[in-house]
Tab-separated table of C-alpha atoms and ligand atoms in Angstrom:
chain	number	residue	atom	x	y	z
A	147	MET	CA	86.242	-45.737	32.367
A	148	THR	CA	83.531	-46.235	30.020
A	149	THR	CA	83.394	-44.425	26.634
A	150	VAL	CA	80.200	-42.353	25.494
A	151	LYS	CA	80.246	-44.820	22.466
A	152	GLN	CA	80.080	-47.804	24.791
A	153	LEU	CA	76.947	-45.848	26.605
A	154	PHE	CA	75.294	-45.143	23.121
A	155	ASP	CA	75.985	-48.742	22.217
A	156	GLU	CA	74.539	-50.319	25.178
A	157	SER	CA	71.516	-47.896	24.970
A	158	ARG	CA	70.723	-48.626	21.286
A	159	ALA	CA	70.914	-52.575	22.072
A	160	ALA	CA	68.778	-52.017	25.141
A	161	SER	CA	66.297	-49.552	22.794
A	162	ARG	CA	66.426	-46.722	25.704
A	163	PRO	CA	67.861	-43.370	25.052
A	164	THR	CA	71.098	-42.203	27.049
A	165	LEU	CA	70.356	-39.552	29.520
A	166	SER	CA	72.804	-37.234	30.243
A	167	PHE	CA	73.372	-33.506	32.070
A	168	GLU	CA	75.514	-30.452	30.370
A	169	ILE	CA	77.251	-28.304	33.174
A	170	PHE	CA	79.527	-25.307	33.178
A	171	PRO	CA	82.472	-25.140	35.174
A	172	PRO	CA	81.726	-22.578	38.323
A	173	LYS	CA	82.311	-18.903	37.088
A	174	GLY	CA	85.485	-17.319	37.963
A	175	ASP	CA	88.632	-18.843	39.036
A	176	LEU	CA	88.013	-22.563	39.900
A	177	ASP	CA	86.776	-23.198	43.511
A	178	HIS	CA	87.198	-27.038	43.845
A	179	ARG	CA	84.688	-26.962	46.706
A	180	THR	CA	81.738	-25.121	44.389
A	181	ALA	CA	82.512	-27.767	41.637
A	182	ARG	CA	82.238	-30.509	44.076
A	183	GLU	CA	78.861	-29.283	45.265
A	184	VAL	CA	77.521	-28.797	41.585
A	185	ALA	CA	78.782	-32.235	40.431
A	186	GLY	CA	77.819	-33.771	43.860
A	187	GLY	CA	74.212	-32.461	43.479
A	188	LEU	CA	73.833	-33.617	39.734
A	189	ALA	CA	75.793	-37.151	39.586
A	190	PRO	CA	73.597	-38.796	42.503
A	191	LEU	CA	70.276	-38.377	39.974
A	192	GLY	CA	72.138	-41.007	37.705
A	193	PRO	CA	72.740	-39.703	34.207
A	194	ASP	CA	74.603	-41.937	31.797
A	195	PHE	CA	77.234	-38.921	31.538
A	196	ILE	CA	77.683	-35.166	32.416
A	197	SER	CA	79.367	-32.940	29.658
A	198	VAL	CA	81.340	-29.954	31.081
A	199	THR	CA	81.472	-26.885	28.667
A	200	TYR	CA	84.710	-25.123	27.868
A	201	SER	CA	84.510	-21.194	28.382
A	202	ALA	CA	80.954	-20.926	27.032
A	203	GLY	CA	79.380	-17.744	26.776
A	204	GLY	CA	81.872	-16.141	29.085
A	205	CYS	CA	80.656	-18.625	31.986
A	206	GLY	CA	83.555	-20.410	33.650
A	207	ASN	CA	87.075	-20.746	32.767
A	208	LYS	CA	88.233	-22.836	29.925
A	209	HIS	CA	91.301	-23.773	32.200
A	210	SER	CA	88.709	-25.597	35.056
A	211	THR	CA	86.981	-27.584	32.422
A	212	ASN	CA	89.253	-30.604	32.905
A	213	ASP	CA	89.401	-30.102	36.468
A	214	VAL	CA	85.614	-30.343	36.771
A	215	ALA	CA	85.553	-33.094	34.331
A	216	GLU	CA	88.034	-35.057	36.513
A	217	ILE	CA	86.200	-34.401	39.906
A	218	ILE	CA	82.944	-35.730	38.216
A	219	GLN	CA	84.912	-39.031	36.945
A	220	SER	CA	86.992	-39.477	40.345
A	221	ASP	CA	84.694	-38.434	43.017
A	222	PHE	CA	81.322	-39.499	41.739
A	223	ASP	CA	82.146	-42.228	39.408
A	224	THR	CA	80.412	-40.724	36.583
A	225	VAL	CA	81.465	-40.761	32.902
A	226	CYS	CA	82.292	-37.249	31.745
A	227	VAL	CA	82.837	-35.508	28.558
A	228	ALA	CA	85.226	-32.362	28.561
A	229	HIS	CA	84.346	-29.793	25.623
A	230	LEU	CA	87.159	-28.358	23.782
A	231	THR	CA	87.011	-25.587	21.080
A	232	CYS	CA	89.301	-24.935	18.435
A	233	ALA	CA	88.743	-21.390	17.182
A	234	GLY	CA	91.861	-19.314	17.649
A	235	ALA	CA	93.896	-22.379	18.558
A	236	THR	CA	97.202	-23.823	16.737
A	237	ALA	CA	98.496	-27.163	16.327
A	238	SER	CA	100.632	-26.959	19.308
A	239	SER	CA	97.886	-25.552	21.581
A	240	ILE	CA	95.840	-28.465	20.590
A	241	ALA	CA	98.884	-30.691	21.486
A	242	ALA	CA	99.093	-28.805	24.847
A	243	SER	CA	95.189	-29.453	25.122
A	244	ILE	CA	95.374	-33.104	24.414
A	245	GLU	CA	98.306	-33.633	27.046
A	246	ASP	CA	95.897	-31.791	29.518
A	247	LEU	CA	93.328	-33.988	28.752
A	248	ARG	CA	95.346	-37.012	29.385
A	249	ALA	CA	96.720	-35.778	32.754
A	250	HIS	CA	93.080	-35.559	33.702
A	251	ASN	CA	92.130	-39.115	32.568
A	252	ILE	CA	89.740	-37.813	30.549
A	253	GLU	CA	88.597	-39.975	27.447
A	254	ASN	CA	85.447	-38.468	26.155
A	255	VAL	CA	85.665	-35.100	24.155
A	256	LEU	CA	83.006	-32.886	22.317
A	257	ALA	CA	84.905	-31.303	19.749
A	258	LEU	CA	83.830	-27.913	18.716
A	259	ARG	CA	85.038	-24.944	16.773
A	260	GLY	CA	83.701	-22.496	19.306
A	261	ASP	CA	81.974	-18.899	18.147
A	262	VAL	CA	84.425	-16.622	15.970
A	263	VAL	CA	85.231	-13.282	17.773
A	264	PRO	CA	85.322	-10.580	15.150
A	265	GLY	CA	88.809	-9.239	14.430
A	266	ILE	CA	90.289	-12.774	15.895
A	267	GLU	CA	92.064	-14.805	13.503
A	268	LEU	CA	90.603	-18.533	13.574
A	269	GLY	CA	94.315	-20.164	13.882
A	270	ASP	CA	95.348	-23.422	12.405
A	271	TYR	CA	91.309	-24.696	12.485
A	272	SER	CA	88.785	-23.364	10.494
A	273	PHE	CA	85.867	-26.018	11.549
A	274	ALA	CA	85.306	-28.563	14.194
A	275	LYS	CA	85.984	-31.253	11.771
A	276	ASP	CA	89.732	-30.271	11.481
A	277	ILE	CA	90.460	-30.996	15.308
A	278	ILE	CA	88.473	-34.398	15.065
A	279	PRO	CA	91.143	-36.716	13.392
A	280	ALA	CA	93.751	-35.388	16.096
A	281	LEU	CA	91.886	-36.432	19.000
A	282	VAL	CA	90.782	-39.813	17.552
A	283	ASP	CA	94.391	-40.643	16.616
A	284	GLU	CA	95.021	-39.852	20.126
A	285	GLY	CA	92.636	-42.781	21.195
A	286	PHE	CA	89.573	-40.382	22.480
A	287	CYS	CA	86.071	-41.168	21.982
A	288	VAL	CA	85.013	-37.731	20.023
A	289	GLY	CA	81.288	-36.161	19.832
A	290	ALA	CA	80.353	-33.106	18.204
A	291	ALA	CA	77.613	-30.442	17.610
A	292	ALA	CA	74.641	-30.627	15.549
A	293	TYR	CA	71.936	-28.194	14.667
A	294	THR	CA	68.480	-29.140	14.275
A	295	GLU	CA	67.739	-25.998	12.303
A	296	GLY	CA	71.062	-25.616	10.692
A	297	HIS	CA	73.739	-23.845	12.291
A	298	ILE	CA	73.181	-19.810	12.574
A	299	ASP	CA	75.790	-18.985	10.214
A	300	CYS	CA	74.658	-21.536	7.562
A	301	ILE	CA	71.609	-20.329	5.629
A	302	ASP	CA	71.423	-23.604	3.468
A	303	PHE	CA	70.002	-26.664	5.545
A	304	ASN	CA	71.264	-29.076	3.226
A	305	GLU	CA	74.721	-27.776	3.132
A	306	SER	CA	74.742	-27.931	7.262
A	307	LEU	CA	73.999	-31.773	6.812
A	308	VAL	CA	76.991	-31.791	4.649
A	309	HIS	CA	79.131	-30.061	7.423
A	310	LEU	CA	77.971	-32.367	9.787
A	311	LYS	CA	78.688	-35.494	7.685
A	312	GLN	CA	81.887	-34.257	7.483
A	313	LYS	CA	82.533	-34.505	11.365
A	314	GLN	CA	81.169	-38.133	11.121
A	315	ASP	CA	83.708	-39.007	8.349
A	316	ALA	CA	86.254	-37.324	10.556
A	317	GLY	CA	85.691	-39.650	13.186
A	318	ALA	CA	82.770	-38.390	15.452
A	319	SER	CA	81.117	-41.258	17.409
A	320	PHE	CA	78.007	-39.422	18.326
A	321	PHE	CA	76.367	-35.880	18.138
A	322	VAL	CA	74.831	-33.495	20.498
A	323	THR	CA	72.169	-31.210	19.271
A	324	GLN	CA	72.160	-27.519	20.153
A	325	LEU	CA	68.934	-26.488	22.254
A	326	PHE	CA	65.185	-26.693	20.324
A	327	PHE	CA	62.024	-25.955	21.622
A	328	ASP	CA	60.149	-27.710	18.763
A	329	ASN	CA	60.095	-31.297	18.635
A	330	GLU	CA	58.956	-31.378	14.960
A	331	CYS	CA	62.047	-29.629	13.930
A	332	PHE	CA	64.196	-32.346	15.575
A	333	TYR	CA	62.008	-35.145	13.850
A	334	ARG	CA	62.659	-33.248	10.342
A	335	PHE	CA	66.115	-33.071	11.378
A	336	ARG	CA	66.625	-36.768	12.220
A	337	ASP	CA	64.850	-37.719	8.901
A	338	ALA	CA	67.237	-35.637	6.541
A	339	ALA	CA	70.303	-36.380	8.680
A	340	GLU	CA	69.661	-40.287	8.196
A	341	LYS	CA	69.214	-39.365	4.562
A	342	ALA	CA	72.337	-37.616	4.432
A	343	GLY	CA	74.211	-40.588	5.615
A	344	ILE	CA	74.357	-39.790	9.292
A	345	THR	CA	74.519	-43.342	11.432
A	346	ILE	CA	76.043	-42.195	14.705
A	347	PRO	CA	73.726	-41.532	17.673
A	348	ILE	CA	72.300	-38.097	17.840
A	349	THR	CA	71.299	-36.788	21.416
A	350	CYS	CA	68.705	-34.087	21.680
A	351	GLY	CA	69.930	-31.049	23.569
A	352	ILE	CA	66.975	-29.607	25.797
A	353	MET	CA	67.124	-26.131	27.704
A	354	PRO	CA	64.157	-25.142	29.612
A	355	PHE	CA	63.127	-21.531	29.065
A	356	LEU	CA	63.275	-19.458	32.445
A	357	SER	CA	62.917	-15.816	31.147
A	358	LYS	CA	62.112	-13.660	28.116
A	359	ALA	CA	65.661	-12.230	28.227
A	360	GLN	CA	67.253	-15.840	28.109
A	361	VAL	CA	64.858	-16.905	25.402
A	362	SER	CA	65.578	-14.086	23.036
A	363	ARG	CA	69.497	-14.433	23.863
A	364	MET	CA	68.952	-18.454	22.740
A	365	ILE	CA	66.847	-17.464	19.539
A	366	PHE	CA	69.129	-14.880	17.974
A	367	MET	CA	72.423	-17.107	19.325
A	368	CYS	CA	71.162	-20.220	17.879
A	369	GLY	CA	67.943	-19.353	15.430
A	370	ALA	CA	65.893	-21.909	17.431
A	371	SER	CA	62.274	-21.428	16.294
A	372	LEU	CA	60.021	-20.386	19.025
A	373	PRO	CA	56.609	-21.896	19.189
A	374	SER	CA	53.306	-19.677	19.825
A	375	SER	CA	52.716	-21.735	23.151
A	376	ILE	CA	56.046	-20.602	24.475
A	377	ILE	CA	55.475	-17.239	23.553
A	378	LYS	CA	51.922	-17.438	25.164
A	379	LEU	CA	53.508	-18.547	28.500
A	380	LEU	CA	56.325	-15.927	28.141
A	381	ALA	CA	53.475	-13.167	28.206
A	382	LYS	CA	51.366	-14.710	30.820
A	383	TYR	CA	53.989	-15.037	33.281
A	384	GLU	CA	56.224	-11.799	32.396
A	385	ASP	CA	55.945	-10.403	35.830
A	386	ASP	CA	55.852	-13.717	37.857
A	387	PRO	CA	59.493	-15.243	37.661
A	388	ALA	CA	58.757	-18.156	39.883
A	389	SER	CA	55.754	-19.414	37.590
A	390	LEU	CA	57.788	-18.884	34.303
A	391	ARG	CA	60.384	-21.056	35.733
A	392	LYS	CA	57.974	-23.798	36.719
A	393	ALA	CA	56.125	-23.597	33.124
A	394	GLY	CA	59.572	-23.826	31.634
A	395	ILE	CA	60.808	-26.838	33.307
A	396	GLU	CA	57.473	-28.554	32.495
A	397	TYR	CA	57.414	-27.622	28.920
A	398	ALA	CA	61.153	-29.072	28.847
A	399	CYS	CA	59.926	-32.234	30.749
A	400	GLY	CA	57.163	-32.569	28.106
A	401	GLN	CA	59.683	-32.206	25.234
A	402	LEU	CA	61.782	-34.827	26.956
A	403	GLU	CA	59.070	-37.443	27.167
A	404	ASP	CA	57.762	-36.671	23.425
A	405	LEU	CA	61.187	-37.383	22.328
A	406	LYS	CA	61.584	-40.562	24.421
A	407	GLU	CA	58.296	-41.885	23.057
A	408	ASN	CA	59.309	-41.160	19.669
A	409	GLY	CA	62.370	-43.153	19.544
A	410	ALA	CA	65.375	-40.407	20.401
A	411	GLU	CA	68.481	-42.326	21.079
A	412	GLY	CA	69.905	-39.457	23.582
A	413	LEU	CA	68.463	-36.967	25.900
A	414	HIS	CA	70.977	-34.314	26.905
A	415	ILE	CA	69.673	-31.896	29.474
A	416	TYR	CA	71.107	-28.221	29.502
A	417	THR	CA	71.087	-27.913	33.238
A	418	MET	CA	72.779	-24.616	33.843
A	419	ASN	CA	73.992	-26.278	36.999
A	420	ALA	CA	70.579	-26.041	38.423
A	421	TYR	CA	69.437	-29.174	40.666
A	422	ASP	CA	65.644	-28.673	40.135
A	423	ILE	CA	65.895	-28.421	36.319
A	424	ALA	CA	68.098	-32.013	36.515
A	425	SER	CA	65.880	-33.754	38.924
A	426	ALA	CA	62.462	-32.650	37.468
A	427	ALA	CA	63.980	-33.939	33.956
A	428	MET	CA	64.888	-37.166	35.485
A	429	ASP	CA	61.645	-37.628	37.208
A	430	ALA	CA	59.701	-36.848	34.013
A	431	LEU	CA	61.920	-39.653	32.109
A	432	ARG	CA	61.857	-42.433	34.611
A	433	LYS	CA	58.019	-42.378	35.057
B	775	FAD	P1	81.541	-26.191	12.919
B	775	FAD	O1	81.213	-27.528	12.913
B	775	FAD	O2	82.812	-26.109	12.534
B	775	FAD	O3	80.565	-25.301	12.128
B	775	FAD	C1	80.914	-23.818	12.094
B	775	FAD	C2	80.134	-23.215	11.017
B	775	FAD	O4	81.104	-23.539	9.788
B	775	FAD	C3	79.035	-23.806	10.658
B	775	FAD	O5	77.948	-22.541	10.284
B	775	FAD	C4	78.984	-24.826	9.699
B	775	FAD	O6	77.874	-25.004	8.852
B	775	FAD	C5	80.270	-24.388	8.836
B	775	FAD	N1	81.149	-25.452	8.328
B	775	FAD	C6	81.508	-26.572	8.670
B	775	FAD	N2	82.169	-27.244	8.104
B	775	FAD	C7	82.451	-26.263	6.857
B	775	FAD	C8	82.894	-26.773	5.791
B	775	FAD	N3	83.708	-27.582	5.282
B	775	FAD	N4	82.930	-25.491	4.860
B	775	FAD	C9	82.195	-24.402	4.961
B	775	FAD	N5	81.435	-24.286	5.850
B	775	FAD	C10	81.712	-25.106	7.113
B	775	FAD	N6	80.923	-22.926	22.351
B	775	FAD	C11	81.887	-22.815	23.492
B	775	FAD	O7	82.638	-21.972	23.240
B	775	FAD	N7	82.234	-23.754	24.375
B	775	FAD	C12	81.437	-24.800	24.762
B	775	FAD	O8	81.512	-25.702	25.327
B	775	FAD	C13	80.270	-24.910	23.782
B	775	FAD	N8	79.527	-26.457	23.774
B	775	FAD	C14	78.517	-26.714	22.891
B	775	FAD	C15	77.734	-27.586	22.910
B	775	FAD	C16	76.907	-28.006	22.207
B	775	FAD	C17	76.193	-29.418	22.082
B	775	FAD	C18	76.283	-26.904	20.878
B	775	FAD	C19	75.726	-27.323	19.662
B	775	FAD	C20	77.323	-25.994	20.705
B	775	FAD	C21	78.319	-25.531	21.724
B	775	FAD	N9	79.102	-24.523	21.437
B	775	FAD	C22	80.055	-24.365	22.744
B	775	FAD	C23	78.884	-23.358	20.569
B	775	FAD	C24	79.750	-23.758	19.415
B	775	FAD	O9	81.011	-23.274	19.552
B	775	FAD	C25	79.069	-22.734	18.301
B	775	FAD	O10	77.991	-23.126	17.709
B	775	FAD	C26	79.992	-22.805	17.186
B	775	FAD	O11	79.437	-21.423	16.267
B	775	FAD	C27	80.257	-23.675	16.101
B	775	FAD	O12	80.647	-24.640	16.649
B	775	FAD	P2	80.717	-26.180	15.767
B	775	FAD	O13	81.552	-27.135	16.418
B	775	FAD	O14	79.394	-26.646	15.324
B	775	FAD	O15	81.494	-25.631	14.483
């Protein structure tokens, strides 16, 4: 299997961005048929890789991440990244997770802290940077999260760049950004990251807005800026969910095209397991 680092190296050499998808494991107990349906819809669109979330936002079951990743790799011959969080983990639970990753033939891992649940101890790891060396030492290709406007808990943007650099220094080979709706935020972040010594590829996470509720959840969860053009579209299509979905996908495709034109090294589409989102994005990028 190819590592994501190799894919980024190839894309850099060819001066083209990597195109990738994020999916979440189907909700509830893993049903392999549903997982195959999701993967089977998206993998034929030809992304460079697909990443699979780990118990994110209450969606899916953390025990099914590696199963889904293995299905994508073996049944659809597509490079896969399994997400792994460390909040609340112990050294021995991470050792068990590493065993499980190996048992599923997974080579690429997105190392995350995970959200901190009030009242629950962090465990042996305070930050994502703390699990990266263990994964790298075990031979995994490791990526980490980046935040174009800083992480929601970190008020000082420059401090968030220091934390980002710590993840690179710990052995991360690539970054995937949190969603953003304003490309100017990414361009400012990319310049600042370069000045802060970030040299590994950064792929841009793009999620279409689909409803007012989803957008307000995202801006409060991630602190992403909301351009007035989106606010106007949300107001215009408030009572027309189908038109709003169409407008959200078109807006995201516009973001992707602009990022590609402006030299983004990677474009990572938060597909929410939806074929229409993934295929519209690929069509826009292959124009
Ligand atoms: P960290 O890099 O550890 O940062 C967490 C906070 O600590 C930040 O505020 C940071 O600035 C601060 N910090 C870092 N280092 C230091 C230091 N040395 N000293 C002081 N402060 C420090 N969550 C899931 O549960 N499952 C998923 O699958 C998932 N996938 C994601 C994919 C992407 C691309 C992104 C961007 C996020 C994802 N998340 C997922 C959410 C993520 O878990 C949360 O954003 C979490 O709050 C932070 O994770 P992190 O890995 O960025 O943490």
